Amino acid sequence: MKLLSLKNVSKNFGALKVTDDVSFTLNEGEALGIIGPNGAGKSTLFNLITGSLNVAAGTIEYDGVDITRSSAAARCLSGIGRSFQIPQPFEKLTVFENLVVAASFGRNLNEAEVTDDCVEILEKTELIGKANAIAGSLSLLERKRLELARAMSTQPKLLLLDEIAGGLTDGECLALVDTIRAIHKDGVSIIWIEHVLHALNSVVERLLVLDFGRVIEQGEPQNVMNSPEVKKIYLGIDI
Amino acid sequence: MSQSSKYSVETKTRTSSIFGICLILLVILAVFVPALVSRSVLQDLFFILTMLVLAQFWNLLAGYGGLVSVGQQAFVGIGSYIFFGAIILWGVNPVPAVLLGGLAALALAVPIAFFAFRLQGAYFAIGTWVCAEVTRLIVAQWKQVGGGTGTSMPRDARKEMWGSEWIAQVFDVRASAALDILAYWLALVLVVLTIGGIYWLLRTKRGLGLAAVRDNLEAAESVGVGATRMKWVVFLVSAFGTGLTGAIIYLQKARISPDAAFSLVDWTAFVLFIVVIGGIGTIEGPIIGVLVLFTLQSLFADYGTWYLILLGASGIFVMLFAPRGIWGMITDKTGLQLFPIRRRLTISNKNNEKKGNENG
């Protein structure tokens, strides 16, 4: 069943077309990877799906409802969660409070009703020892974990991950991939932007390639990686 | 929360509980202060209380809502002018007229927010300032309350003010001193309601959402916090409180003019100084800040311009060397919280029982 579908979505910043006539669909329970060179418009595409930016043209449908004009907060409430490429914690709040905000607002519940769920997510993401630490004091890995934990706290049906493995050591990356795989197994649909391709390809079932805001290829990871056009773009980058 | 849960959430600390009790005693004492101190001391206390309310509301705006307004004098001005207008034109008793002042500020905040919310950061600040100036110019055309030169509160209104006769009898003072006592009590009530109300707000879910908006607007929206609505609520509440304060200030002064009531220096610059010096984004900060301002004022106010230069210089000094203000410095060193809002996750039930057994 279709969960998310973008139809002819475009976005421009002035004369620059950052998203150019993008169409794709995501089925329920599917994990889709998005790759492409820097500046291809990957993060912008996320901002359009989550409502941080408004589309210039085209429609976005989620769970059978047209959400093209919905606010970011409303989209979160309907089940779209995200992590940011550069971690954006609520710096002056504690790790636990970061999760409580997301869980209580994102699911429209009281604070007391979400405590147990937040604790569970803190344990899953190995942040429980840092629960009362100020988010601004965390290390990069901890910030990445917090991004994931906060997004999970809203109990999303669709989780958008933006370069969550970037900048981590191999060991850290492996542990994070395990966590993401577990989330996917629980039935959460995932769209994941990532440059660390081995991490990405160990989770996703399908790849989509963006360049200059356009979809230039999509399909099974193996086939996509072998296509001449993708090889051309990634020339010089180890795949 | 379920009984079997391993964790519980706490906000209170031991120091904060002790401080809470001290605070209640202090408020009770403050009620009886008019019987104990001279009139000039009472006027000083009135100044401290009213500036504290203005500072708390500006702190709510800028420190929590991220809305750095430099146009708060618009709300002091409109609040005090509607207060005077209600007394002079419609014969309303001054005490309920204070409420009308607050409501007028609330009403003015709606169009100001409508325009200013389209602007960000420094542009928002300038926008609110422009709105305040426009309001001042319009009010200066209002001939019935003295136009550009201003007016005084009618003698009858002062005499008939609710409670003033009773105060004059009980304290055995003249009508003008009774007015000071009444104004002081109104200011005291407002301080208690303001600090109590803001503290309550910050401890609710809405307060947590507000802190999230302050730290990162985009991320807050991405987890379902309706940031725009939050900003509206904060802006309107602050305007209402600032308008009430303006009315009470001019109830005590009993004379008004557009330049005084819409003074940028008195109602925004000083307030900004209080919050920045004391510590922005905390309830404790403005309390410390207002005491610092009062001390500097009592020591140096006679030096005119030099006094203002000194205020500016000390503000810059704090911004450079203690950007989170005096209270920020204290919490960094001691971890002290008098109005705690942190939700601390603590291990509860079984582990606590164990601890109890060990001790017993």
Coordinates of C-alpha atoms in Angstrom, one line a residue:
Chain A
M1 CA 0.0 0.0 0.0
K2 CA 1.2 3.5 -0.9
L3 CA 2.3 5.5 2.2
L4 CA 3.9 8.6 0.6
S5 CA 3.7 9.8 -3.0
L6 CA 5.2 12.9 -4.5
K7 CA 3.8 14.1 -7.9
N8 CA 5.8 16.5 -10.0
V9 CA 7.2 18.3 -7.0
S10 CA 9.4 21.4 -7.7
K11 CA 11.1 24.0 -5.6
N12 CA 13.3 26.9 -6.5
F13 CA 15.4 29.4 -4.5
G14 CA 15.3 32.4 -6.8
A15 CA 16.5 31.3 -10.2
L16 CA 18.1 28.1 -8.8
K17 CA 15.9 25.0 -9.2
V18 CA 16.7 22.8 -6.2
T19 CA 13.9 20.3 -6.8
D20 CA 12.9 19.7 -10.3
D21 CA 9.8 17.8 -11.1
V22 CA 10.4 15.0 -8.6
S23 CA 7.9 12.1 -8.5
F24 CA 8.2 8.9 -6.5
T25 CA 6.2 6.7 -4.2
L26 CA 7.0 4.9 -1.0
N27 CA 5.1 1.8 0.1
E28 CA 4.1 1.1 3.7
G29 CA 7.0 -0.7 5.5
E30 CA 9.5 0.0 2.8
A31 CA 13.0 1.5 3.3
L32 CA 14.2 3.8 0.5
G33 CA 17.7 5.2 0.2
I34 CA 18.4 8.6 -1.4
I35 CA 21.9 9.3 -2.8
G36 CA 23.4 12.0 -4.9
P37 CA 26.3 14.5 -4.9
N38 CA 26.4 17.5 -2.6
G39 CA 23.9 20.1 -3.6
A40 CA 21.7 17.7 -5.4
G41 CA 18.7 18.8 -3.4
K42 CA 18.4 15.8 -1.0
S43 CA 17.9 17.7 2.2
T44 CA 15.6 20.2 0.4
L45 CA 13.4 17.2 -0.6
F46 CA 13.2 16.3 3.1
N47 CA 12.2 19.8 4.0
L48 CA 9.4 19.7 1.4
I49 CA 8.1 16.4 2.7
T50 CA 8.2 17.5 6.4
G51 CA 6.8 20.9 5.6
S52 CA 9.8 23.0 6.7
L53 CA 9.6 24.4 3.2
N54 CA 6.6 24.8 0.9
V55 CA 6.6 23.4 -2.6
A56 CA 6.5 25.7 -5.6
A57 CA 4.6 23.2 -7.7
G58 CA 3.3 19.6 -7.4
T59 CA 1.6 17.6 -4.7
I60 CA 2.6 15.5 -1.7
E61 CA 0.2 12.8 -0.6
Y62 CA 0.7 10.9 2.7
D63 CA -1.5 8.1 3.9
G64 CA -4.2 8.9 1.4
V65 CA -4.3 12.6 2.4
D66 CA -3.0 15.6 0.4
I67 CA -0.6 17.3 2.8
T68 CA 1.0 19.7 0.3
R69 CA -0.2 22.7 2.4
S70 CA -0.2 21.3 5.9
S71 CA 2.1 22.8 8.6
A72 CA 5.2 21.0 9.7
A73 CA 3.7 20.4 13.1
A74 CA 0.5 18.9 11.6
R75 CA 2.6 16.6 9.4
C76 CA 4.5 15.4 12.5
L77 CA 1.2 14.6 14.2
S78 CA 0.1 12.6 11.2
G79 CA 3.2 10.4 11.6
I80 CA 6.1 11.9 9.7
G81 CA 9.3 12.1 11.9
R82 CA 12.7 13.3 10.9
S83 CA 16.3 13.7 11.9
F84 CA 18.4 16.6 10.7
Q85 CA 21.7 16.4 8.8
I86 CA 23.4 18.7 11.3
P87 CA 22.0 17.6 14.7
Q88 CA 19.5 20.2 16.0
P89 CA 19.0 19.3 19.6
F90 CA 17.1 21.6 22.0
E91 CA 20.4 22.8 23.4
K92 CA 19.4 24.1 26.8
L93 CA 17.1 21.2 27.6
T94 CA 18.2 17.8 28.9
V95 CA 18.3 14.7 26.7
F96 CA 15.2 13.4 28.5
E97 CA 13.4 16.7 28.0
N98 CA 14.2 16.7 24.3
L99 CA 12.4 13.4 24.1
V100 CA 9.5 14.5 26.2
V101 CA 8.8 17.5 24.0
A102 CA 8.8 15.3 20.9
A103 CA 6.7 12.5 22.5
S104 CA 4.1 14.8 24.1
F105 CA 3.6 17.3 21.3
G106 CA 4.2 14.8 18.4
R107 CA 1.6 12.4 19.8
N108 CA -0.6 14.9 21.5
L109 CA -0.3 13.3 25.0
N110 CA 0.4 14.6 28.5
E111 CA 3.9 14.6 29.8
A112 CA 3.2 11.9 32.4
E113 CA 1.8 9.6 29.7
V114 CA 5.0 9.5 27.7
T115 CA 7.6 9.0 30.4
D116 CA 7.8 5.3 30.1
D117 CA 8.0 5.4 26.3
C118 CA 10.8 8.0 26.5
V119 CA 12.8 5.9 28.9
E120 CA 12.4 2.9 26.6
I121 CA 13.7 4.8 23.6
L122 CA 16.6 6.2 25.8
E123 CA 17.5 2.6 26.6
K124 CA 17.3 1.4 23.0
T125 CA 19.5 4.3 21.8
E126 CA 21.9 3.9 24.6
L127 CA 21.3 7.4 25.9
I128 CA 19.8 6.4 29.3
G129 CA 23.1 7.2 31.1
K130 CA 22.9 10.8 29.6
A131 CA 19.2 11.3 30.3
N132 CA 19.7 14.3 32.6
A133 CA 22.7 15.8 30.6
I134 CA 22.1 19.1 28.8
A135 CA 21.8 18.3 25.1
G136 CA 24.3 21.1 24.2
S137 CA 27.0 19.2 26.0
L138 CA 26.8 16.0 24.0
S139 CA 29.4 14.5 21.7
L140 CA 28.7 14.1 18.0
L141 CA 27.7 10.4 18.3
E142 CA 25.4 11.2 21.2
R143 CA 23.9 14.1 19.2
K144 CA 23.2 11.7 16.3
R145 CA 21.7 9.2 18.6
L146 CA 19.6 12.0 20.1
E147 CA 18.4 13.0 16.7
L148 CA 17.2 9.4 16.1
A149 CA 15.8 9.1 19.6
R150 CA 13.8 12.3 19.3
A151 CA 12.4 11.4 16.0
M152 CA 11.4 8.0 17.3
S153 CA 9.6 9.6 20.3
T154 CA 7.0 11.0 18.0
Q155 CA 6.2 7.4 17.0
P156 CA 6.4 8.0 13.3
K157 CA 5.0 5.7 10.6
L158 CA 7.5 7.3 8.2
L159 CA 11.0 8.2 9.4
L160 CA 13.2 10.5 7.4
L161 CA 16.9 10.2 8.2
D162 CA 19.3 12.8 6.9
E163 CA 23.0 11.6 6.8
I164 CA 22.7 10.1 10.3
A165 CA 25.9 8.0 9.8
G166 CA 28.0 10.8 8.5
G167 CA 31.1 11.7 10.5
L168 CA 30.9 8.6 12.7
T169 CA 33.7 5.9 13.1
D170 CA 33.0 2.5 11.5
G171 CA 32.2 1.0 14.9
E172 CA 29.8 3.7 15.8
C173 CA 28.2 3.5 12.4
L174 CA 27.6 -0.2 12.7
A175 CA 25.9 0.2 16.0
L176 CA 23.6 2.9 14.6
V177 CA 22.8 0.8 11.5
D178 CA 21.7 -2.0 13.9
T179 CA 19.4 0.4 15.7
I180 CA 17.9 1.6 12.4
R181 CA 17.4 -1.9 11.1
A182 CA 15.5 -2.8 14.3
I183 CA 13.3 0.3 13.9
H184 CA 12.6 -0.8 10.3
K185 CA 11.8 -4.3 11.4
D186 CA 9.2 -2.9 13.8
G187 CA 7.3 -1.8 10.7
V188 CA 8.4 1.9 10.4
S189 CA 8.8 3.0 6.8
I190 CA 12.2 4.8 6.2
I191 CA 13.6 7.3 3.7
W192 CA 17.3 7.6 4.3
I193 CA 19.7 10.1 2.8
E194 CA 23.3 8.8 3.2
H195 CA 26.8 9.1 1.7
V196 CA 28.0 6.1 3.7
L197 CA 26.8 3.7 1.0
H198 CA 27.6 0.3 2.7
A199 CA 25.6 1.4 5.7
L200 CA 22.7 2.5 3.5
N201 CA 22.6 -0.5 1.3
S202 CA 22.6 -2.9 4.3
V203 CA 19.1 -1.5 5.2
V204 CA 17.3 -0.1 2.2
E205 CA 15.4 -2.1 -0.4
R206 CA 15.4 0.5 -3.0
L207 CA 17.6 3.5 -4.1
L208 CA 16.8 6.8 -5.6
V209 CA 19.4 9.0 -7.2
L210 CA 19.1 12.8 -7.3
D211 CA 21.3 15.1 -9.3
F212 CA 20.7 18.8 -9.8
G213 CA 17.3 18.4 -8.2
R214 CA 16.1 15.7 -10.7
V215 CA 15.5 12.0 -10.2
I216 CA 18.0 10.3 -12.5
E217 CA 17.7 6.7 -11.5
Q218 CA 15.7 4.5 -9.1
G219 CA 15.4 0.8 -8.4
E220 CA 17.1 -2.0 -6.6
P221 CA 20.4 -0.9 -5.0
Q222 CA 22.5 -3.4 -7.0
N223 CA 21.1 -2.2 -10.4
V224 CA 21.2 1.4 -9.5
M225 CA 24.8 1.3 -8.4
N226 CA 25.8 -0.4 -11.6
S227 CA 24.1 2.1 -13.9
P228 CA 26.5 4.1 -16.0
E229 CA 25.0 7.5 -15.1
V230 CA 25.4 6.9 -11.4
K231 CA 28.9 5.7 -11.9
K232 CA 29.6 8.9 -13.8
I233 CA 28.3 11.1 -10.9
Y234 CA 30.2 9.1 -8.3
L235 CA 33.4 8.9 -10.3
G236 CA 36.3 9.1 -7.9
I237 CA 34.2 8.2 -5.0
D238 CA 34.7 4.7 -3.7
I239 CA 31.6 2.6 -4.2
Chain B
M1 CA 2.4 6.8 35.3
S2 CA 2.3 3.1 36.1
Q3 CA 3.3 1.9 39.6
S4 CA 5.8 -0.7 38.3
S5 CA 7.9 1.9 36.5
K6 CA 11.6 2.0 37.4
Y7 CA 11.8 5.7 36.7
S8 CA 10.0 8.8 37.9
V9 CA 10.3 12.5 36.9
E10 CA 11.1 15.2 39.5
T11 CA 11.4 18.9 39.2
K12 CA 11.6 19.9 42.9
T13 CA 14.9 20.2 44.7
R14 CA 15.5 20.5 48.4
T15 CA 16.8 24.1 48.1
S16 CA 13.8 25.0 46.0
S17 CA 11.4 23.7 48.6
I18 CA 13.1 25.7 51.3
F19 CA 13.2 28.7 49.1
G20 CA 9.5 28.3 48.3
I21 CA 8.6 28.5 52.0
C22 CA 10.8 31.5 52.5
L23 CA 9.2 33.1 49.5
I24 CA 5.7 32.7 50.9
L25 CA 6.8 34.2 54.2
L26 CA 8.4 37.1 52.3
V27 CA 5.2 37.8 50.5
I28 CA 3.2 37.7 53.7
L29 CA 5.7 40.2 55.2
A30 CA 5.5 42.3 52.1
V31 CA 1.7 42.7 52.6
F32 CA 2.3 44.4 56.0
V33 CA 5.3 46.5 54.9
P34 CA 3.3 49.7 54.4
A35 CA 2.8 49.7 58.2
L36 CA 6.5 49.4 58.9
V37 CA 8.3 51.7 56.4
S38 CA 8.4 55.3 55.4
R39 CA 6.6 56.6 52.3
S40 CA 9.8 57.1 50.3
V41 CA 10.9 53.5 51.0
L42 CA 7.4 52.3 49.9
Q43 CA 7.8 54.3 46.7
D44 CA 11.2 52.6 46.1
L45 CA 9.6 49.2 46.7
F46 CA 6.8 50.1 44.2
F47 CA 9.5 51.0 41.6
I48 CA 11.2 47.6 42.2
L49 CA 8.0 45.6 42.0
T50 CA 6.7 47.3 38.8
M51 CA 10.0 47.1 37.0
L52 CA 10.2 43.4 38.1
V53 CA 6.9 42.7 36.4
L54 CA 7.9 44.5 33.2
A55 CA 11.2 42.5 33.2
Q56 CA 9.5 39.2 33.8
F57 CA 7.2 39.7 30.8
W58 CA 10.0 40.9 28.6
N59 CA 12.0 37.9 29.7
L60 CA 9.1 35.6 28.8
L61 CA 9.0 37.3 25.3
A62 CA 12.7 37.4 24.6
G63 CA 14.2 34.7 26.9
Y64 CA 11.6 32.0 26.2
G65 CA 9.7 33.1 23.1
G66 CA 12.8 34.4 21.2
L67 CA 10.8 37.5 20.5
V68 CA 13.2 40.4 21.1
S69 CA 10.8 43.3 21.3
V70 CA 12.0 46.9 21.9
G71 CA 8.4 48.2 21.6
Q72 CA 7.1 47.3 25.1
Q73 CA 6.6 51.0 25.8
A74 CA 3.6 50.7 23.4
F75 CA 1.8 48.5 26.0
V76 CA 2.8 50.6 29.0
G77 CA 1.7 53.7 27.2
I78 CA -1.7 52.4 25.8
G79 CA -2.4 50.7 29.2
S80 CA -1.9 53.8 31.2
Y81 CA -3.7 56.1 28.6
I82 CA -6.8 53.9 28.5
F83 CA -6.6 53.8 32.3
F84 CA -6.7 57.6 32.4
G85 CA -9.2 57.8 29.6
A86 CA -11.6 55.4 31.4
I87 CA -11.3 57.6 34.6
I88 CA -11.7 61.0 32.9
L89 CA -14.1 60.3 30.1
W90 CA -16.2 57.4 31.4
G91 CA -16.0 58.0 35.1
V92 CA -14.7 54.4 35.8
N93 CA -13.2 53.9 39.3
P94 CA -9.4 53.8 39.0
V95 CA -9.0 50.3 40.5
P96 CA -11.2 48.5 37.8
A97 CA -9.8 50.9 35.2
V98 CA -6.4 49.2 35.7
L99 CA -8.0 46.1 34.2
L100 CA -9.2 48.1 31.2
G101 CA -5.6 49.3 30.7
G102 CA -4.5 45.7 30.5
L103 CA -7.3 44.8 28.0
A104 CA -6.4 47.7 25.8
A105 CA -2.8 46.6 25.6
L106 CA -4.0 43.1 24.7
A107 CA -6.2 44.6 21.9
L108 CA -3.3 46.6 20.6
A109 CA -1.0 43.6 20.6
V110 CA -3.2 41.8 18.0
P111 CA -2.4 44.2 15.1
I112 CA 1.2 44.7 16.2
A113 CA 1.8 41.0 16.2
F114 CA 0.0 40.7 12.9
F115 CA 2.7 43.0 11.3
A116 CA 5.7 42.3 13.5
F117 CA 5.5 38.4 13.2
R118 CA 6.3 38.8 9.5
L119 CA 9.7 40.0 10.6
Q120 CA 12.6 38.1 12.1
G121 CA 15.3 38.9 14.6
A122 CA 16.6 42.5 14.4
Y123 CA 13.8 43.4 12.0
F124 CA 11.2 42.2 14.5
A125 CA 12.8 44.4 17.1
I126 CA 12.8 47.5 14.9
G127 CA 9.2 46.7 13.8
T128 CA 7.9 46.7 17.3
W129 CA 9.7 50.0 18.0
V130 CA 8.1 51.6 15.0
C131 CA 4.7 50.3 16.1
A132 CA 5.3 51.9 19.6
E133 CA 6.2 55.2 18.1
V134 CA 3.2 55.2 15.8
T135 CA 1.0 54.5 18.9
R136 CA 2.6 57.3 20.8
L137 CA 2.0 59.8 17.9
I138 CA -1.7 58.8 17.7
V139 CA -2.3 59.0 21.4
A140 CA -0.6 62.4 21.5
Q141 CA -3.6 63.6 19.3
W142 CA -6.1 62.5 21.9
K143 CA -7.2 66.0 23.1
Q144 CA -9.6 64.8 25.9
V145 CA -6.6 63.4 27.9
G146 CA -4.4 66.3 27.3
G147 CA -2.9 65.7 23.8
G148 CA 0.8 66.1 23.6
T149 CA 1.2 67.8 27.0
G150 CA -0.7 65.2 29.1
T151 CA -3.0 65.5 32.1
S152 CA -3.4 64.7 35.8
M153 CA -5.8 62.4 37.5
P154 CA -9.0 64.3 38.6
R155 CA -9.1 65.0 42.4
D156 CA -12.5 63.3 42.7
A157 CA -11.2 60.1 41.2
R158 CA -8.3 59.9 43.6
K159 CA -10.6 60.5 46.6
E160 CA -13.2 57.9 45.5
M161 CA -10.7 55.2 44.6
W162 CA -11.7 51.8 46.0
G163 CA -10.0 51.2 49.3
S164 CA -8.2 54.5 49.6
E165 CA -10.5 55.8 52.4
W166 CA -10.2 52.6 54.3
I167 CA -6.4 52.7 54.0
A168 CA -6.3 56.3 55.1
Q169 CA -8.2 55.5 58.2
V170 CA -6.4 52.3 59.1
F171 CA -2.9 53.7 58.5
D172 CA -3.9 57.2 59.7
V173 CA -2.3 58.8 56.6
R174 CA -3.4 61.5 54.1
A175 CA -5.0 60.7 50.8
S176 CA -1.8 60.9 48.7
A177 CA 0.0 58.5 51.0
A178 CA -3.0 56.1 50.9
L179 CA -2.7 56.2 47.1
D180 CA 0.9 55.0 47.4
I181 CA -0.1 52.1 49.7
L182 CA -2.9 51.1 47.4
A183 CA -0.5 51.2 44.3
Y184 CA 2.1 49.2 46.2
W185 CA -0.5 46.5 47.1
L186 CA -1.7 46.3 43.5
A187 CA 1.9 46.0 42.3
L188 CA 2.5 43.3 44.9
V189 CA -0.5 41.3 43.7
L190 CA 0.7 41.7 40.1
V191 CA 4.2 40.5 41.0
V192 CA 2.9 37.4 42.8
L193 CA 0.5 36.6 39.9
T194 CA 3.1 37.2 37.3
I195 CA 5.9 35.1 38.8
G196 CA 3.5 32.4 39.9
G197 CA 1.9 32.4 36.5
I198 CA 5.1 32.3 34.5
Y199 CA 6.5 29.6 36.7
W200 CA 3.4 27.5 36.3
L201 CA 3.5 28.0 32.6
L202 CA 7.1 26.9 32.3
R203 CA 6.4 23.7 34.3
T204 CA 3.5 22.7 32.0
K205 CA 3.9 20.9 28.7
R206 CA 3.3 24.2 26.9
G207 CA 6.3 25.7 28.8
L208 CA 8.5 22.8 27.6
G209 CA 7.3 23.4 24.0
L210 CA 8.2 27.1 24.5
A211 CA 11.7 26.2 25.5
A212 CA 12.0 24.0 22.5
V213 CA 10.9 26.8 20.2
R214 CA 13.4 29.1 21.9
D215 CA 16.3 26.6 21.3
N216 CA 15.4 25.6 17.8
L217 CA 12.3 26.6 15.9
E218 CA 12.6 24.3 12.9
A219 CA 13.3 21.3 15.1
A220 CA 10.4 22.2 17.4
E221 CA 8.0 22.3 14.5
S222 CA 9.4 19.0 13.2
V223 CA 8.3 17.3 16.5
G224 CA 4.8 18.7 16.4
V225 CA 5.1 21.9 18.4
G226 CA 2.9 24.6 16.9
A227 CA 5.4 27.4 17.1
T228 CA 3.3 30.2 15.6
R229 CA 0.5 29.7 18.1
M230 CA 3.0 29.6 20.9
K231 CA 4.5 32.9 19.9
W232 CA 1.0 34.5 19.7
V233 CA 0.1 33.3 23.2
V234 CA 3.4 34.6 24.7
F235 CA 3.1 38.0 22.9
L236 CA -0.5 38.5 23.9
V237 CA 0.1 37.5 27.5
S238 CA 3.1 39.8 27.8
A239 CA 1.2 42.7 26.3
F240 CA -1.7 42.2 28.8
G241 CA 0.7 42.1 31.8
T242 CA 2.7 45.0 30.5
G243 CA -0.5 47.1 30.0
L244 CA -1.7 46.3 33.6
T245 CA 1.7 47.4 34.9
G246 CA 1.6 50.6 32.9
A247 CA -1.9 51.4 34.4
I248 CA -0.7 50.7 38.0
I249 CA 2.5 52.8 37.5
Y250 CA 0.4 55.8 36.4
L251 CA -2.2 55.2 39.1
Q252 CA 0.7 55.9 41.5
K253 CA 2.2 58.8 39.5
A254 CA -1.3 60.3 39.0
R255 CA 0.0 62.4 36.1
I256 CA 0.5 61.3 32.5
S257 CA 2.1 62.5 29.3
P258 CA 2.8 60.8 26.0
D259 CA 6.6 61.2 26.2
A260 CA 6.7 59.7 29.7
A261 CA 4.2 56.9 29.1
F262 CA 5.7 55.8 25.8
S263 CA 9.3 56.3 27.0
L264 CA 11.7 53.9 25.3
V265 CA 14.4 54.4 27.9
D266 CA 12.1 53.9 31.0
W267 CA 10.0 50.9 29.8
T268 CA 12.2 49.0 27.4
A269 CA 15.9 50.0 27.8
F270 CA 15.9 49.7 31.6
V271 CA 13.9 46.5 31.4
L272 CA 16.3 45.1 28.9
F273 CA 19.2 46.0 31.2
I274 CA 17.5 44.2 34.1
V275 CA 17.0 41.0 32.2
V276 CA 20.4 41.0 30.5
I277 CA 22.3 41.8 33.7
G278 CA 20.3 39.3 35.8
G279 CA 20.3 36.5 33.4
I280 CA 18.0 36.0 30.4
G281 CA 15.8 32.9 30.2
T282 CA 15.4 32.4 33.9
I283 CA 12.9 33.6 36.5
E284 CA 15.6 34.4 39.0
G285 CA 17.6 36.6 36.6
P286 CA 15.1 39.6 36.5
I287 CA 14.8 39.5 40.3
I288 CA 18.5 40.0 40.7
G289 CA 18.7 42.4 37.7
V290 CA 16.0 44.7 39.2
L291 CA 18.0 44.9 42.5
V292 CA 21.2 45.8 40.6
L293 CA 19.3 48.5 38.7
F294 CA 17.8 49.9 41.9
T295 CA 21.2 49.9 43.6
L296 CA 22.9 51.7 40.7
Q297 CA 20.1 54.2 40.5
S298 CA 20.1 55.1 44.2
L299 CA 23.9 55.5 44.1
F300 CA 24.4 57.3 40.8
A301 CA 21.1 58.7 39.5
D302 CA 22.2 62.3 40.5
Y303 CA 24.9 62.1 37.9
G304 CA 22.5 62.5 35.0
T305 CA 23.9 61.4 31.7
W306 CA 26.9 59.8 33.4
Y307 CA 24.5 57.5 35.2
L308 CA 23.1 56.2 31.8
I309 CA 26.6 55.8 30.4
L310 CA 27.5 53.7 33.5
L311 CA 24.4 51.6 33.0
G312 CA 25.3 51.0 29.4
A313 CA 28.9 50.2 30.2
S314 CA 28.0 47.7 32.9
G315 CA 25.5 46.1 30.5
I316 CA 28.2 45.6 27.9
F317 CA 30.6 44.3 30.6
V318 CA 28.2 41.6 31.7
M319 CA 27.4 40.7 28.0
L320 CA 31.1 40.2 27.4
F321 CA 32.2 38.4 30.5
A322 CA 29.0 36.7 31.7
P323 CA 26.7 36.4 28.7
R324 CA 24.2 34.5 30.8
G325 CA 24.0 37.2 33.4
I326 CA 24.7 37.2 37.1
W327 CA 22.2 34.3 37.8
G328 CA 23.7 32.3 34.9
M329 CA 27.1 32.7 36.6
I330 CA 25.7 31.5 39.9
T331 CA 24.0 28.4 38.5
D332 CA 27.1 27.5 36.5
K333 CA 29.2 27.5 39.7
T334 CA 26.7 26.0 42.1
G335 CA 23.9 24.3 40.2
L336 CA 21.4 26.3 42.3
Q337 CA 17.8 26.5 41.1
L338 CA 15.3 28.5 43.0
F339 CA 12.5 28.1 40.5
P340 CA 13.4 24.7 39.1
I341 CA 11.8 23.7 35.8
R342 CA 14.1 20.9 34.8
R343 CA 12.4 17.5 34.5
R344 CA 15.0 15.2 36.0
L345 CA 14.6 11.5 35.4
T346 CA 15.3 9.6 38.6
I347 CA 15.4 5.9 39.5
S348 CA 12.4 5.3 41.8
N349 CA 10.5 2.6 43.7
K350 CA 12.6 -0.6 44.1
N351 CA 15.9 1.3 44.2
N352 CA 14.6 3.8 46.7
E353 CA 13.3 1.0 48.9
K354 CA 16.7 -0.6 48.9
K355 CA 18.2 2.7 49.9
G356 CA 15.7 3.0 52.7
N357 CA 16.5 -0.5 54.0
E358 CA 20.2 0.2 54.0
N359 CA 19.7 3.3 56.0
G360 CA 17.3 1.7 58.4

